[in-house]
mmCIF file of C-alpha atoms in Angstrom:
data_model
loop_
_atom_site.group_PDB
_atom_site.id
_atom_site.type_symbol
_atom_site.label_atom_id
_atom_site.label_comp_id
_atom_site.label_asym_id
_atom_site.label_seq_id
_atom_site.Cartn_x
_atom_site.Cartn_y
_atom_site.Cartn_z
ATOM 1 C CA UNK A 1 -72.315 102.930 142.032
ATOM 2 C CA UNK A 2 -68.904 102.374 143.626
ATOM 3 C CA UNK A 3 -68.026 99.635 141.122
ATOM 4 C CA UNK A 4 -68.964 101.869 138.201
ATOM 5 C CA UNK A 5 -66.828 104.742 139.478
ATOM 6 C CA UNK A 6 -63.897 102.375 139.989
ATOM 7 C CA UNK A 7 -64.351 101.046 136.449
ATOM 8 C CA UNK A 8 -64.538 104.584 135.056
ATOM 9 C CA UNK A 9 -61.378 105.691 136.891
ATOM 10 C CA UNK A 10 -59.445 102.576 135.856
ATOM 11 C CA UNK A 11 -60.669 102.925 132.270
ATOM 12 C CA UNK A 12 -59.790 106.604 132.105
ATOM 13 C CA UNK A 13 -56.310 105.940 133.505
ATOM 14 C CA UNK A 14 -55.488 103.094 131.119
ATOM 15 C CA UNK A 15 -57.219 104.720 128.150
ATOM 16 C CA UNK A 16 -55.462 108.049 128.569
ATOM 17 C CA UNK A 17 -52.069 106.346 128.928
ATOM 18 C CA UNK A 18 -52.822 104.399 125.746
ATOM 19 C CA UNK A 19 -54.081 107.396 123.775
ATOM 20 C CA UNK A 20 -51.221 109.692 124.721
ATOM 21 C CA UNK A 21 -48.316 107.253 124.769
ATOM 22 C CA UNK A 22 -49.216 105.076 121.813
ATOM 23 C CA UNK A 23 -51.246 107.406 119.570
ATOM 24 C CA UNK A 24 -50.862 111.150 120.199
ATOM 25 C CA UNK A 25 -47.126 111.382 120.899
ATOM 26 C CA UNK A 26 -46.057 109.191 117.957
ATOM 27 C CA UNK A 27 -48.302 111.315 115.719
ATOM 28 C CA UNK A 28 -46.602 114.479 116.978
ATOM 29 C CA UNK A 29 -43.204 113.147 115.944
ATOM 30 C CA UNK A 30 -44.563 112.040 112.583
ATOM 31 C CA UNK A 31 -46.372 115.244 111.618
ATOM 32 C CA UNK A 32 -44.722 118.212 113.318
ATOM 33 C CA UNK A 33 -41.875 119.934 111.457
ATOM 34 C CA UNK A 34 -39.085 119.100 113.915
ATOM 35 C CA UNK A 35 -38.338 116.638 116.710
ATOM 36 C CA UNK A 36 -37.766 119.581 119.070
ATOM 37 C CA UNK A 37 -41.275 120.940 118.526
ATOM 38 C CA UNK A 38 -42.758 117.457 118.843
ATOM 39 C CA UNK A 39 -40.750 116.818 122.014
ATOM 40 C CA UNK A 40 -41.927 120.050 123.607
ATOM 41 C CA UNK A 41 -45.557 119.248 122.810
ATOM 42 C CA UNK A 42 -45.103 115.676 124.046
ATOM 43 C CA UNK A 43 -43.710 117.005 127.329
ATOM 44 C CA UNK A 44 -46.916 119.006 127.853
ATOM 45 C CA UNK A 45 -49.054 115.960 127.109
ATOM 46 C CA UNK A 46 -47.043 113.786 129.492
ATOM 47 C CA UNK A 47 -47.338 116.401 132.247
ATOM 48 C CA UNK A 48 -51.116 116.439 131.795
ATOM 49 C CA UNK A 49 -51.044 112.636 131.848
ATOM 50 C CA UNK A 50 -49.144 112.661 135.141
ATOM 51 C CA UNK A 51 -51.851 114.676 136.865
ATOM 52 C CA UNK A 52 -54.626 112.620 135.290
ATOM 53 C CA UNK A 53 -52.867 109.452 136.522
ATOM 54 C CA UNK A 54 -52.575 110.856 140.035
ATOM 55 C CA UNK A 55 -56.244 111.905 140.032
ATOM 56 C CA UNK A 56 -57.410 108.479 138.827
ATOM 57 C CA UNK A 57 -55.178 106.781 141.387
ATOM 58 C CA UNK A 58 -56.583 108.934 144.182
ATOM 59 C CA UNK A 59 -60.144 108.127 143.133
ATOM 60 C CA UNK A 60 -59.278 104.423 143.135
ATOM 61 C CA UNK A 61 -57.681 104.726 146.577
ATOM 62 C CA UNK A 62 -60.675 106.589 147.989
ATOM 63 C CA UNK A 63 -63.108 104.011 146.605
ATOM 64 C CA UNK A 64 -61.228 100.988 147.961
ATOM 65 C CA UNK A 65 -63.191 98.732 150.309
ATOM 66 C CA UNK A 66 -62.831 99.860 153.935
ATOM 67 C CA UNK A 67 -63.734 96.575 155.645
ATOM 68 C CA UNK A 68 -61.283 94.523 157.740
ATOM 69 C CA UNK A 69 -59.118 92.330 155.569
ATOM 70 C CA UNK A 70 -59.285 94.784 152.674
ATOM 71 C CA UNK A 71 -55.531 94.487 152.188
ATOM 72 C CA UNK A 72 -55.635 90.743 151.613
ATOM 73 C CA UNK A 73 -55.955 88.942 148.309
ATOM 74 C CA UNK A 74 -57.333 90.833 145.321
ATOM 75 C CA UNK A 75 -57.751 94.146 147.130
ATOM 76 C CA UNK A 76 -54.155 94.063 148.358
ATOM 77 C CA UNK A 77 -52.878 93.391 144.857
ATOM 78 C CA UNK A 78 -55.002 96.243 143.503
ATOM 79 C CA UNK A 79 -53.512 98.567 146.120
ATOM 80 C CA UNK A 80 -50.017 97.659 144.915
ATOM 81 C CA UNK A 81 -50.973 98.419 141.291
ATOM 82 C CA UNK A 82 -52.558 101.759 142.258
ATOM 83 C CA UNK A 83 -49.655 102.974 144.383
ATOM 84 C CA UNK A 84 -47.003 101.721 141.947
ATOM 85 C CA UNK A 85 -48.772 103.365 139.001
ATOM 86 C CA UNK A 86 -49.056 106.698 140.827
ATOM 87 C CA UNK A 87 -45.448 106.511 142.009
ATOM 88 C CA UNK A 88 -44.222 105.822 138.478
ATOM 89 C CA UNK A 89 -46.224 108.767 137.105
ATOM 90 C CA UNK A 90 -44.676 111.116 139.661
ATOM 91 C CA UNK A 91 -41.166 109.726 139.172
ATOM 92 C CA UNK A 92 -41.422 110.175 135.417
ATOM 93 C CA UNK A 93 -42.552 113.779 135.848
ATOM 94 C CA UNK A 94 -40.139 114.886 138.560
ATOM 95 C CA UNK A 95 -37.097 112.609 138.192
ATOM 96 C CA UNK A 96 -36.932 111.538 134.540
ATOM 97 C CA UNK A 97 -38.582 114.330 132.518
ATOM 98 C CA UNK A 98 -36.185 117.065 133.701
ATOM 99 C CA UNK A 99 -33.270 115.054 132.271
ATOM 100 C CA UNK A 100 -35.113 114.543 128.983
ATOM 101 C CA UNK A 101 -35.999 118.243 128.706
ATOM 102 C CA UNK A 102 -32.361 119.168 129.386
ATOM 103 C CA UNK A 103 -31.219 116.659 126.728
ATOM 104 C CA UNK A 104 -29.018 115.156 129.462
ATOM 105 C CA UNK A 105 -28.029 111.717 128.122
ATOM 106 C CA UNK A 106 -31.271 111.712 126.139
ATOM 107 C CA UNK A 107 -31.147 108.086 125.006
ATOM 108 C CA UNK A 108 -30.700 106.781 128.554
ATOM 109 C CA UNK A 109 -33.384 108.933 130.177
ATOM 110 C CA UNK A 110 -35.835 108.444 127.312
ATOM 111 C CA UNK A 111 -35.392 104.687 127.686
ATOM 112 C CA UNK A 112 -35.883 104.861 131.458
ATOM 113 C CA UNK A 113 -38.992 107.018 131.036
ATOM 114 C CA UNK A 114 -40.410 104.752 128.343
ATOM 115 C CA UNK A 115 -39.904 101.689 130.528
ATOM 116 C CA UNK A 116 -41.525 103.368 133.516
ATOM 117 C CA UNK A 117 -44.447 104.539 131.362
ATOM 118 C CA UNK A 118 -44.913 100.980 130.072
ATOM 119 C CA UNK A 119 -44.991 99.590 133.621
ATOM 120 C CA UNK A 120 -47.502 102.289 134.634
ATOM 121 C CA UNK A 121 -49.606 101.309 131.597
ATOM 122 C CA UNK A 122 -49.461 97.662 132.714
ATOM 123 C CA UNK A 123 -50.507 98.622 136.272
ATOM 124 C CA UNK A 124 -53.495 100.607 134.998
ATOM 125 C CA UNK A 125 -54.336 97.804 132.575
ATOM 126 C CA UNK A 126 -54.238 95.217 135.353
ATOM 127 C CA UNK A 127 -56.585 97.357 137.444
ATOM 128 C CA UNK A 128 -58.988 97.752 134.537
ATOM 129 C CA UNK A 129 -58.813 94.054 133.677
ATOM 130 C CA UNK A 130 -59.557 93.040 137.258
ATOM 131 C CA UNK A 131 -62.435 95.509 137.503
ATOM 132 C CA UNK A 132 -63.934 94.434 134.180
ATOM 133 C CA UNK A 133 -64.114 90.743 135.078
ATOM 134 C CA UNK A 134 -67.518 89.200 134.614
ATOM 135 C CA UNK A 135 -69.687 89.145 137.762
ATOM 136 C CA UNK A 136 -68.978 86.009 139.718
ATOM 137 C CA UNK A 137 -65.966 85.268 137.491
#
């Protein structure tokens, strides 16, 4: 049961990052009448993604093994990916997004946010990949 919940949380995290960042937001900019409208809608989607990322990260933290030595090896690496992914989500929302919304050096802050989002996507992907490994593999 625990392994299935971990797989579901990791899959939801990575899948939602993929769907929003690589599908929904580009479609907004392609089909809405102005970049400003698309940007405002994208901001709402990214805020929702932040809280979904935090929720998935918390579930993964709560379901981590509690035995001695749980911070060594694979479990320790997973902890780094979970915490880094959650930290990036919160930094994007509270440190980067306000600059983007204010159009404060938009190119710089958009680039920083995109890079941080990509690293968060990689963290969630690594967690999912590790969880989805074949039994005994």
